[in-house]
mmCIF file of C-alpha atoms in Angstrom:
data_model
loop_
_atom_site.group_PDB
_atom_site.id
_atom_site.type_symbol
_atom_site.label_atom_id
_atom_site.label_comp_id
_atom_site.label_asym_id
_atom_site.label_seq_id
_atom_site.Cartn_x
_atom_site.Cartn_y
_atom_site.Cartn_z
ATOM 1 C CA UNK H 687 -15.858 9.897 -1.070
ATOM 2 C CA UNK H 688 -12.444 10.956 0.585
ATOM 3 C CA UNK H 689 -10.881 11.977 -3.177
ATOM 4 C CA UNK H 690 -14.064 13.890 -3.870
ATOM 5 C CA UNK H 691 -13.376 15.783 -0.222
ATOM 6 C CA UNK H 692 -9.314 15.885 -0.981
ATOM 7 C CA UNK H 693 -10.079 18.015 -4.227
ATOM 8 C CA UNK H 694 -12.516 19.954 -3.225
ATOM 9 C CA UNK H 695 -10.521 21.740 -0.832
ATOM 10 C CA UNK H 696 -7.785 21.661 -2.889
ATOM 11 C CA UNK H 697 -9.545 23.545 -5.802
ATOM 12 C CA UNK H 698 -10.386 25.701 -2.758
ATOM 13 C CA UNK H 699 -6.804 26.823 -2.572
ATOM 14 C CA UNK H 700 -6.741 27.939 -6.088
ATOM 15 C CA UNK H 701 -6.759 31.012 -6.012
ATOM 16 C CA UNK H 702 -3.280 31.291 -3.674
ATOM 17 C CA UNK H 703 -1.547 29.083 -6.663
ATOM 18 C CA UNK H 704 0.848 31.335 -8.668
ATOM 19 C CA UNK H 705 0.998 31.191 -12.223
ATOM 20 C CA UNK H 706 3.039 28.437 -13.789
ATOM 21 C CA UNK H 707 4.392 28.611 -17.692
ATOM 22 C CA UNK H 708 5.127 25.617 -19.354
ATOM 23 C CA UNK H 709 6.909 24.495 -22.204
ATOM 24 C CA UNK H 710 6.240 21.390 -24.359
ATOM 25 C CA UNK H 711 8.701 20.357 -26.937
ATOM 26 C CA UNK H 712 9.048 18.647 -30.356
ATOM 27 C CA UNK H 713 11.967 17.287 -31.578
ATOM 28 C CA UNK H 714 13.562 13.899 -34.236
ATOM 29 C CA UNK H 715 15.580 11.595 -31.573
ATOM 30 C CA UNK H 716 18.194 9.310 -33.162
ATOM 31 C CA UNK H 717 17.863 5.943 -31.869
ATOM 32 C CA UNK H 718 20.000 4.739 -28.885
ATOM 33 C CA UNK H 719 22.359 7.677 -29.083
ATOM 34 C CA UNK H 720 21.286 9.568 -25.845
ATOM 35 C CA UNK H 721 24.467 11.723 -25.834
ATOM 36 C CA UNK H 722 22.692 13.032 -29.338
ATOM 37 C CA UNK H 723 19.207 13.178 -27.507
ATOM 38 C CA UNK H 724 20.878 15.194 -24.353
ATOM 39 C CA UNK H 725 22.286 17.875 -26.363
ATOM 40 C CA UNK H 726 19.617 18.953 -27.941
ATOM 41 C CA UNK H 727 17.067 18.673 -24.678
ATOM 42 C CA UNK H 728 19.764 20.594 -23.437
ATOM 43 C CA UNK H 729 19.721 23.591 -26.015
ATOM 44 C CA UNK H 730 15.672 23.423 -25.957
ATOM 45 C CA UNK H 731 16.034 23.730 -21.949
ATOM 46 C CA UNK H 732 18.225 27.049 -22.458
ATOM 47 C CA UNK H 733 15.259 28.607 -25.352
ATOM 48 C CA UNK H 734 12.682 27.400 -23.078
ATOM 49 C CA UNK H 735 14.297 29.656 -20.480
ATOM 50 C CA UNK H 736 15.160 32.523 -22.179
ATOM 51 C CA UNK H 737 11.749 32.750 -23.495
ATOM 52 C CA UNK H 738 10.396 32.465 -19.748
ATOM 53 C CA UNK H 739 9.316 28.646 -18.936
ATOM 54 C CA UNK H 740 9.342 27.453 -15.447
ATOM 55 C CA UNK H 741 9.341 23.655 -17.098
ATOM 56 C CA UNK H 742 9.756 22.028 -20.337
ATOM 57 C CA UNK H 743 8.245 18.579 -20.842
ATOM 58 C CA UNK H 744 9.459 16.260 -23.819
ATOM 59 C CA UNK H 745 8.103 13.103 -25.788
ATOM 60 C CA UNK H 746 8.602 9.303 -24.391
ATOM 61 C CA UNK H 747 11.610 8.276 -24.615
ATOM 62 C CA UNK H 748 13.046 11.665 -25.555
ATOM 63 C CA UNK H 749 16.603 10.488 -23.770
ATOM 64 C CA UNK H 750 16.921 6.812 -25.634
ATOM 65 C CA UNK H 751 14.602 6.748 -28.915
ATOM 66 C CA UNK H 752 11.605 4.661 -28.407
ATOM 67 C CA UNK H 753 10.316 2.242 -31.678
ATOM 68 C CA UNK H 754 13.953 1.233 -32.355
ATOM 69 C CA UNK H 755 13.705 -0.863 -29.017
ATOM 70 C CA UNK H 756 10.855 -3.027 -30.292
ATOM 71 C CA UNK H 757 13.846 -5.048 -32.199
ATOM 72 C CA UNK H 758 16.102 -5.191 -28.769
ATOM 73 C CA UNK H 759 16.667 -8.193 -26.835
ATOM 74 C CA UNK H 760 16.522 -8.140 -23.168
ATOM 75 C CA UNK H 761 20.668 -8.331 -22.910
ATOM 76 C CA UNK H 762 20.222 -4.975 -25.827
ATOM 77 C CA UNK H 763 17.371 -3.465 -23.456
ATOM 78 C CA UNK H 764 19.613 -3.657 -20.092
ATOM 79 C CA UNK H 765 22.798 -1.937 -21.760
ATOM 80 C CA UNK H 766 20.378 0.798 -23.011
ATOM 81 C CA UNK H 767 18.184 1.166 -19.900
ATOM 82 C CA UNK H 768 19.928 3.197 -16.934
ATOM 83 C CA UNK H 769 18.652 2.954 -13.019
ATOM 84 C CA UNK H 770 16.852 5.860 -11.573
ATOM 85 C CA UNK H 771 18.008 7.964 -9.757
ATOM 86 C CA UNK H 772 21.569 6.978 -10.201
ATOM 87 C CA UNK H 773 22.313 6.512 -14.097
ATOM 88 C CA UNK H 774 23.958 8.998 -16.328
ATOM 89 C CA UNK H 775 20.770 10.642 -17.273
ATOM 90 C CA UNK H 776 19.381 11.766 -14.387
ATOM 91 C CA UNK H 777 22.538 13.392 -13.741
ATOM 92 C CA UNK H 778 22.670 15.601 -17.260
ATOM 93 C CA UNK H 779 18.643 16.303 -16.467
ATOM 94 C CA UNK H 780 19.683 17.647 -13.188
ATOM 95 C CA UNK H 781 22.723 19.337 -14.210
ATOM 96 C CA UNK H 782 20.508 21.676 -16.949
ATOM 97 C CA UNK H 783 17.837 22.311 -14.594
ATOM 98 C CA UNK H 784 20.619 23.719 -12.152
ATOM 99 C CA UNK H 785 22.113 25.412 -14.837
ATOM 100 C CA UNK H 786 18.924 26.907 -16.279
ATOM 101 C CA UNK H 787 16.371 26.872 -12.967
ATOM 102 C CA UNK H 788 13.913 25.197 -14.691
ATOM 103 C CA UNK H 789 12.588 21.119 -14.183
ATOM 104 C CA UNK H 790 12.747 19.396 -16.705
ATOM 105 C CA UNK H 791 10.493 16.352 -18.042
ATOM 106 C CA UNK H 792 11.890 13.752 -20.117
ATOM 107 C CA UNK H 793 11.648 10.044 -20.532
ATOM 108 C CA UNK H 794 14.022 7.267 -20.804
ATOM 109 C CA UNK H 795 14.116 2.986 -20.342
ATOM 110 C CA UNK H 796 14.401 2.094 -16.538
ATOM 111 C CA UNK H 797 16.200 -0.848 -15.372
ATOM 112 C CA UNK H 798 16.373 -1.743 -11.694
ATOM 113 C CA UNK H 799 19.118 -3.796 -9.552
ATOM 114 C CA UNK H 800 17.170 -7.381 -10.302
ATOM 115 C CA UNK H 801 17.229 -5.962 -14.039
ATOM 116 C CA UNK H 802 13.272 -5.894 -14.581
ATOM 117 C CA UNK H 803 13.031 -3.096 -17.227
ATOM 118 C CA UNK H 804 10.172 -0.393 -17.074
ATOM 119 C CA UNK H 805 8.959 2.769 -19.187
ATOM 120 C CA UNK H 806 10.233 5.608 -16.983
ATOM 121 C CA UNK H 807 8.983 9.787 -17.349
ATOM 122 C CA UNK H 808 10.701 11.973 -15.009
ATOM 123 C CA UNK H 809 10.732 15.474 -13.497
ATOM 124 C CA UNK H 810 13.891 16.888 -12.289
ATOM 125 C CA UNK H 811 15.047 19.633 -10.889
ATOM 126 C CA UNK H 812 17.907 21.607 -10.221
ATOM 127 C CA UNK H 813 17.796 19.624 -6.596
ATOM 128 C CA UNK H 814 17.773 15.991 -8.934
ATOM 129 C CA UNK H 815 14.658 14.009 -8.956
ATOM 130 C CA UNK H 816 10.991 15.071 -8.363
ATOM 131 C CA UNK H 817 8.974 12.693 -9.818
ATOM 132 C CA UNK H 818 9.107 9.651 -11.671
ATOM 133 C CA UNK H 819 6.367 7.130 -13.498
ATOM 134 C CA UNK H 820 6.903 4.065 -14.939
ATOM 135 C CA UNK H 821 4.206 3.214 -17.874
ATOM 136 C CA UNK H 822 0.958 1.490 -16.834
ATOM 137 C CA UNK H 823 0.359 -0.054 -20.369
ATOM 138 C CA UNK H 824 3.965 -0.645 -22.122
ATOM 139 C CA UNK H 825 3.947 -2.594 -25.026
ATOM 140 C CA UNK H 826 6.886 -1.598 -27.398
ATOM 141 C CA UNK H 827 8.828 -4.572 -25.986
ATOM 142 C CA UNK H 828 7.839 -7.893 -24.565
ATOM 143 C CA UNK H 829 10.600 -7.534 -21.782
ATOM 144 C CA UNK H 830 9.158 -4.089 -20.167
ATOM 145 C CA UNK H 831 7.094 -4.344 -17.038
ATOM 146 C CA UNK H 832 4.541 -2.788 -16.087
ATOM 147 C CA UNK H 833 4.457 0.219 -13.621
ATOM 148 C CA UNK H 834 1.717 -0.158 -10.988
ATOM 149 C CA UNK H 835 0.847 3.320 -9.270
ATOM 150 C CA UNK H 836 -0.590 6.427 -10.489
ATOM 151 C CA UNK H 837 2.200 9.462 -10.117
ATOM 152 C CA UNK H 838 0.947 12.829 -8.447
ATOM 153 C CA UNK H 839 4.242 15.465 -6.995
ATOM 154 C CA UNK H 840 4.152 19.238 -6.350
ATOM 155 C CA UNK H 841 5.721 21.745 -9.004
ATOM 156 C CA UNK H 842 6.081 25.330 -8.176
ATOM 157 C CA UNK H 843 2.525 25.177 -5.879
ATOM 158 C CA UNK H 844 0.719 22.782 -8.716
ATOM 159 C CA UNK H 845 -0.458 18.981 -8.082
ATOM 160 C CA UNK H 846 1.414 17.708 -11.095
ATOM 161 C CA UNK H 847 0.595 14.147 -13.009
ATOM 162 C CA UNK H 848 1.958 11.840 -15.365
ATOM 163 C CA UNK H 849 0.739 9.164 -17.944
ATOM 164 C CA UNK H 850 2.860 7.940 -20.688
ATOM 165 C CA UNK H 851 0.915 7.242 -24.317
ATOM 166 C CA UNK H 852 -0.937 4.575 -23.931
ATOM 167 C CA UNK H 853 -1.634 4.946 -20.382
ATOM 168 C CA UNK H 854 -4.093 7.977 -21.609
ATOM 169 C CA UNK H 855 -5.963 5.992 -23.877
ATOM 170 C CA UNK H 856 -7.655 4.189 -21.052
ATOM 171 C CA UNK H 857 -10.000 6.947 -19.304
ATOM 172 C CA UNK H 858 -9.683 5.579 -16.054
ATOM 173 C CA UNK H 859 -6.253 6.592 -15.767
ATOM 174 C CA UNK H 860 -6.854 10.067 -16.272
ATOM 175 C CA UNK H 861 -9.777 10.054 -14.290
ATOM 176 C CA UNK H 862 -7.708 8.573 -11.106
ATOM 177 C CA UNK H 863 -4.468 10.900 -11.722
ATOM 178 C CA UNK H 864 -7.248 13.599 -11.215
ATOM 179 C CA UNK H 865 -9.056 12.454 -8.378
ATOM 180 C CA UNK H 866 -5.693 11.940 -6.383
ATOM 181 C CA UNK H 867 -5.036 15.812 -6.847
ATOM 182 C CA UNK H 868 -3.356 16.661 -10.189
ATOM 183 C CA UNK H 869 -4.398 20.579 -11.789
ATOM 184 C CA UNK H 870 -1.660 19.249 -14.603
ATOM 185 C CA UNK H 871 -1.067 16.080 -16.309
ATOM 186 C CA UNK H 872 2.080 15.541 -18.448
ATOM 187 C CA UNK H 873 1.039 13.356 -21.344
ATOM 188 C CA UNK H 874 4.260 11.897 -23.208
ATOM 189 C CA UNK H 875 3.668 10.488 -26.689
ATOM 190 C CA UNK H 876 4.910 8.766 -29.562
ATOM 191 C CA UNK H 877 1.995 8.647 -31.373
ATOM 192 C CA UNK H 878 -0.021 8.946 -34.564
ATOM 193 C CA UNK H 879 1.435 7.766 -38.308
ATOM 194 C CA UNK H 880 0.767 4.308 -37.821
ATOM 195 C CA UNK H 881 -1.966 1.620 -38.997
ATOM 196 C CA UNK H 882 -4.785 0.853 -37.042
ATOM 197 C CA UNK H 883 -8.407 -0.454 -37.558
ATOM 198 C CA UNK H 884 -9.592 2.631 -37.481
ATOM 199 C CA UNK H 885 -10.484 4.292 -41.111
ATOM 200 C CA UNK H 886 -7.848 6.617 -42.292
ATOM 201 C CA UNK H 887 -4.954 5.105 -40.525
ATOM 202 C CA UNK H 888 -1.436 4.504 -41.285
ATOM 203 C CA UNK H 889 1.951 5.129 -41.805
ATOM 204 C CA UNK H 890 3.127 8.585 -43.811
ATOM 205 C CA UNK H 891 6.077 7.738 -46.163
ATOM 206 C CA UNK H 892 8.934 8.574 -44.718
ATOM 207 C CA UNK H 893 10.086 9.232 -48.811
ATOM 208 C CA UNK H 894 8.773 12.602 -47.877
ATOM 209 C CA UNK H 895 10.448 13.595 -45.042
ATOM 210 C CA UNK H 896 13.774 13.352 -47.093
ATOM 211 C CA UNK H 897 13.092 16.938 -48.417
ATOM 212 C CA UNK H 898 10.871 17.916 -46.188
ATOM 213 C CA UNK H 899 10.933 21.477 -47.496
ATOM 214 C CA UNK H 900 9.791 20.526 -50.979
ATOM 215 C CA UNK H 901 7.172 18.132 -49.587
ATOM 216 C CA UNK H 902 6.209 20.288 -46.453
ATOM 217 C CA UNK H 903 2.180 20.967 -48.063
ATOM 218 C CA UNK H 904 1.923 17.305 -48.561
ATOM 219 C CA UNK H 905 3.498 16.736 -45.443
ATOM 220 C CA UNK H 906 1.292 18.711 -43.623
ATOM 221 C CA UNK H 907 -1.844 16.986 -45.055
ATOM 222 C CA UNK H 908 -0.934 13.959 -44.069
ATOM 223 C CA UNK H 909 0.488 15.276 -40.023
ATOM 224 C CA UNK H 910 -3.169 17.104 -39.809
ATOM 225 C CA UNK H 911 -5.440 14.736 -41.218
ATOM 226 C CA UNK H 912 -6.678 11.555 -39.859
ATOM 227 C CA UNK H 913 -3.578 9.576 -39.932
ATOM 228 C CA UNK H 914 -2.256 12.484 -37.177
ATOM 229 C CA UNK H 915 -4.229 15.521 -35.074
ATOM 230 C CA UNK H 916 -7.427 14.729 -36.960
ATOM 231 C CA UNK H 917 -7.468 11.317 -34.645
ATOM 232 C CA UNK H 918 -5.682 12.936 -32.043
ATOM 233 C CA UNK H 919 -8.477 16.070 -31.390
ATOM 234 C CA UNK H 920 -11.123 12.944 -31.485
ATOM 235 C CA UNK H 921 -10.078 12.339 -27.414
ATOM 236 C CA UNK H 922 -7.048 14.636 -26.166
ATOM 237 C CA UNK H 923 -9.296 17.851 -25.486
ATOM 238 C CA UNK H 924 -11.716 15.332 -23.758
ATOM 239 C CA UNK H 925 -9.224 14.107 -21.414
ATOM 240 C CA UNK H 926 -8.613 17.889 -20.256
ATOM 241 C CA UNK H 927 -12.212 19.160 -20.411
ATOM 242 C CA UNK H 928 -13.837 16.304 -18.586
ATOM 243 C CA UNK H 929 -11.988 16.027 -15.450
ATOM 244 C CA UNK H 930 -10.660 20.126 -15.712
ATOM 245 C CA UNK H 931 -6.884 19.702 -16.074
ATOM 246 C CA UNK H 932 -4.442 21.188 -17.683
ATOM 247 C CA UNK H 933 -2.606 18.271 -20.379
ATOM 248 C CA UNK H 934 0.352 18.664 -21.679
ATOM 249 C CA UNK H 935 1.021 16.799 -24.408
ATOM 250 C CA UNK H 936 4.596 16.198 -26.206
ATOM 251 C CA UNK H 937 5.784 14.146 -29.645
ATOM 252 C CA UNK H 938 8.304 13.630 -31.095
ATOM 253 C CA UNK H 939 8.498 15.245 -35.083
ATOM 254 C CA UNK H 940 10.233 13.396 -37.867
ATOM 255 C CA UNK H 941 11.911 9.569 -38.324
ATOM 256 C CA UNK H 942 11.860 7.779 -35.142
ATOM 257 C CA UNK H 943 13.619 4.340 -36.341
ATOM 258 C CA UNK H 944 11.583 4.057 -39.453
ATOM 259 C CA UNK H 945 8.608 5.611 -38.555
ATOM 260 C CA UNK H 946 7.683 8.805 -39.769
ATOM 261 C CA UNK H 947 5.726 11.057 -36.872
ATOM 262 C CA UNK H 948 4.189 14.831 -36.875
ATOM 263 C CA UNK H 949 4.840 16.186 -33.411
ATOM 264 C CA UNK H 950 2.281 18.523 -32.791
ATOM 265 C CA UNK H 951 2.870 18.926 -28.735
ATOM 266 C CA UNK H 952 0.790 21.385 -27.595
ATOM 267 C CA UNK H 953 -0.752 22.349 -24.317
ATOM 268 C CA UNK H 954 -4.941 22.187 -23.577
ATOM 269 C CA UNK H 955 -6.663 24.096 -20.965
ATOM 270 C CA UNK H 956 -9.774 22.625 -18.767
ATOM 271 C CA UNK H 957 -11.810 24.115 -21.159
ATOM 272 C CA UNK H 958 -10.096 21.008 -23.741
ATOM 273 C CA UNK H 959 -8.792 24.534 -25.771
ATOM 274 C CA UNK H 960 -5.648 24.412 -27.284
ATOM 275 C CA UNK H 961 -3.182 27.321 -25.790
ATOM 276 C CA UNK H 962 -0.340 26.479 -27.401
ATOM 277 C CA UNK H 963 0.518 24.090 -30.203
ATOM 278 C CA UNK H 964 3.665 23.214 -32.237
ATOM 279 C CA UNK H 965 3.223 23.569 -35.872
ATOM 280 C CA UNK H 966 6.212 23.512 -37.934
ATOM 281 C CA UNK H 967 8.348 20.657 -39.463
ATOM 282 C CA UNK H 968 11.215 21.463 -37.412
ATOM 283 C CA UNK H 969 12.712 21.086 -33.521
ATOM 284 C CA UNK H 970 10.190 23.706 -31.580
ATOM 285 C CA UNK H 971 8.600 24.458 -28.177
ATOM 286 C CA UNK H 972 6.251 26.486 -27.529
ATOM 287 C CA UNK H 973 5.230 28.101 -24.197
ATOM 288 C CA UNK H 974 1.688 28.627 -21.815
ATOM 289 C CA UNK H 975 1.073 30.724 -18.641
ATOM 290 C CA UNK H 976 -0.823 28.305 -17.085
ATOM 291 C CA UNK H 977 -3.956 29.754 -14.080
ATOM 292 C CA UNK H 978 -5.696 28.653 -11.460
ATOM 293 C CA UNK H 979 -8.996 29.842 -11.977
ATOM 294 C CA UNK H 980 -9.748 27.796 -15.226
ATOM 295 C CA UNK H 981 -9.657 24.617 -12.340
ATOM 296 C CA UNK H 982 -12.792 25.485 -11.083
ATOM 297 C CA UNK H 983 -14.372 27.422 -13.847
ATOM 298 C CA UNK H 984 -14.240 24.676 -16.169
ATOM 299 C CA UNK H 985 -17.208 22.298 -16.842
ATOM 300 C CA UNK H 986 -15.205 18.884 -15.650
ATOM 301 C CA UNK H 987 -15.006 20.447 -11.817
ATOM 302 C CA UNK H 988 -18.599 20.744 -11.483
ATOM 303 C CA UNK H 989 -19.249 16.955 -13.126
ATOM 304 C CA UNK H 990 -16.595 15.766 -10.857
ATOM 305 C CA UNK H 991 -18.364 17.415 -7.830
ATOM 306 C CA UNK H 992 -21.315 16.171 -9.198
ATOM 307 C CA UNK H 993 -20.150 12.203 -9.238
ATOM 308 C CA UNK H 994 -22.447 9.657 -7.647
ATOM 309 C CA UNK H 995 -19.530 6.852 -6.929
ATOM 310 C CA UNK H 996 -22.112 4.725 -4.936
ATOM 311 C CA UNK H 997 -24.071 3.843 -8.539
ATOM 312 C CA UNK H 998 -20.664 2.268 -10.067
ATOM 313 C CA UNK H 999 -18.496 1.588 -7.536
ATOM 314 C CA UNK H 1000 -18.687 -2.053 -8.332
ATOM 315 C CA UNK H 1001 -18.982 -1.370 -12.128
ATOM 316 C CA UNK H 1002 -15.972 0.136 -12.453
ATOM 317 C CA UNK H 1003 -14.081 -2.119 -9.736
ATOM 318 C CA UNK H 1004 -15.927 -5.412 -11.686
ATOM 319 C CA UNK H 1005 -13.120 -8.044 -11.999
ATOM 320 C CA UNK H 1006 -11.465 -7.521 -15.528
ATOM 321 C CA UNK H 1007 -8.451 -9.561 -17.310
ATOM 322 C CA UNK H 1008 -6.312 -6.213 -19.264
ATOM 323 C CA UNK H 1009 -6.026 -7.540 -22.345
ATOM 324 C CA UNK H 1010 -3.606 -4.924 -25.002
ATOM 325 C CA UNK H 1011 -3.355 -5.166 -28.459
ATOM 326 C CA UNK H 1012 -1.215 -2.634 -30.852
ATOM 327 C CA UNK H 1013 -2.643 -3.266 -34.223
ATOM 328 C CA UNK H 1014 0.712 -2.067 -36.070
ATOM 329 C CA UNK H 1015 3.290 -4.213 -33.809
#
């Protein structure tokens, strides 16, 4: 009952929140150069603030390159992985939110002192770290631990979340980011193009992104149809409209390692609308004034106010073995 009583009177204070506009950001990462990856976060952070964001949020892995790592041995994964707050990284991040006023979300592979390796998403600012989450559910190499708390900071007035990919497939997660405060969750991706059991699945031949002009209709078919955003609109606006958040969602477009993926970051309201979506083939952000008053307008608060805990408490906390399969690994 205390995180039903917590966000009550914190969707109470609503209405003294200021509005907040957010980026979100497609771009193609080269694998394992981050120097590569930096620059252009960096020129995305300067049009993100010239066009009037107070944040910019990028895909998982934005800093390193994500499915190339799958091949990496643990000795491969440690040289690539920096520590956090100290590595190389976190000091660029920090150096472009000073020089932009802006914080900046990006993600990168985390290595600590006893070199255990982790999924890390951060938030920086231009006074260095704000936040940081290491990924519930990693699976993209068999020497990545697990992180094991849900993330929940202040930005600019707003309870902020995170969950990386696969860590907003399970609903729970989402559900829990929520009830310990966040108004905004910031959903990292690398997502969609890949096989799976489910019908329409697969990869899109990355023959086509080669001229991608020529082949941009065909292209397009494939990001938008159920191999892409046709699966993806089957759960995202859920994850936003049932528990009343804001999500914002980022992916990366074009080859990452030898994958072929279709971007489409966009940001949904509480109401699960889209308010802003990236559409072309290219590097793009694209900006939302976020508000307050969708919090509490939105169905999800009043289902969330509306939760009976005592009738599946024990349901929900039932001893259960996590068991994670990725079809197309």
């Amino acid at each position: 009952m205390l995180f039903g009583i917590a966000l009550v009177v914190l969707k109470k204070d609503d209405q003294r929140m200021e509005n907040l506009t957010i980026a979100t950001a497609q771009f193609e990462n080269r694998s394992g150069d981050k120097a590569y990856n930096l620059s252009v976060i960096e020129k995305m952070t300067a049009d993100a603030t010239a066009q009037g964001a107070q944040a910019i949020a990028f895909h998982e892995c934005s800093i390193t390159g994500y499915t190339f790592a799958r091949k990496l041995d643990k000795a491969q994964m440690l040289e690539l992985a920096e520590e956090i707050p100290d590595g190389p990284s976190i000091a660029a991040l920090t150096e472009y939110a000073r020089r932009y006023d802006i914080a900046i979300l990006a993600g990168l592979f985390e290595k600590d002192k006893d070199d255990n390796l982790f999924k890390a998403y951060v938030c920086v600012d231009k006074t260095g770290i704000v936040a940081k989450h290491r990924k519930l559910h990693p699976f993209i190499n068999p020497h990545l631990l697990p992180g094991t708390a849900y993330t929940v900071f202040d930005l600019y007035g707003w309870k902020c979340g995170i969950l990386i990919c696969y860590d907003n497939n399970i609903i729970e997660n989402v559900r829990a980011t929520t009830l310990l405060g966040a108004q905004v969750i910031f959903m990292p991706h690398v997502t969609m193009c890949t096989p799976s059991t489910r019908p329409g699945a697969g990869f899109v031949d990355p023959e086509l992104w080669k001229d991608k002009e020529a082949n941009a209709l065909l292209l397009r078919q494939e990001f938008d149809g159920l191999k892409g955003r046709q699966w993806l609109m089957k759960w995202l606006p859920a994850r936003a409209y049932d528990n009343a958040i804001y999500a914002v969602f980022a992916n990366p477009i074009g080859m990452d390692d030898d994958q072929l993926k279709n971007g489409c970051s966009m940001i949904i309201d509480p109401y699960g609308d889209i308010i802003a979506e990236c559409r072309s083939l290219n590097n793009e952000l694209v900006l939302a004034e976020i508000t307050p008053d969708k919090l509490t307008k939105a169905g999800g608060y009043r289902y969330i106010q509306a939760r009976k805990p005592d009738l599946y408490r024990d349901i929900i906390g039932r001893e259960h073995e996590s068991f994670q399969k990725v079809v197309w690994l």
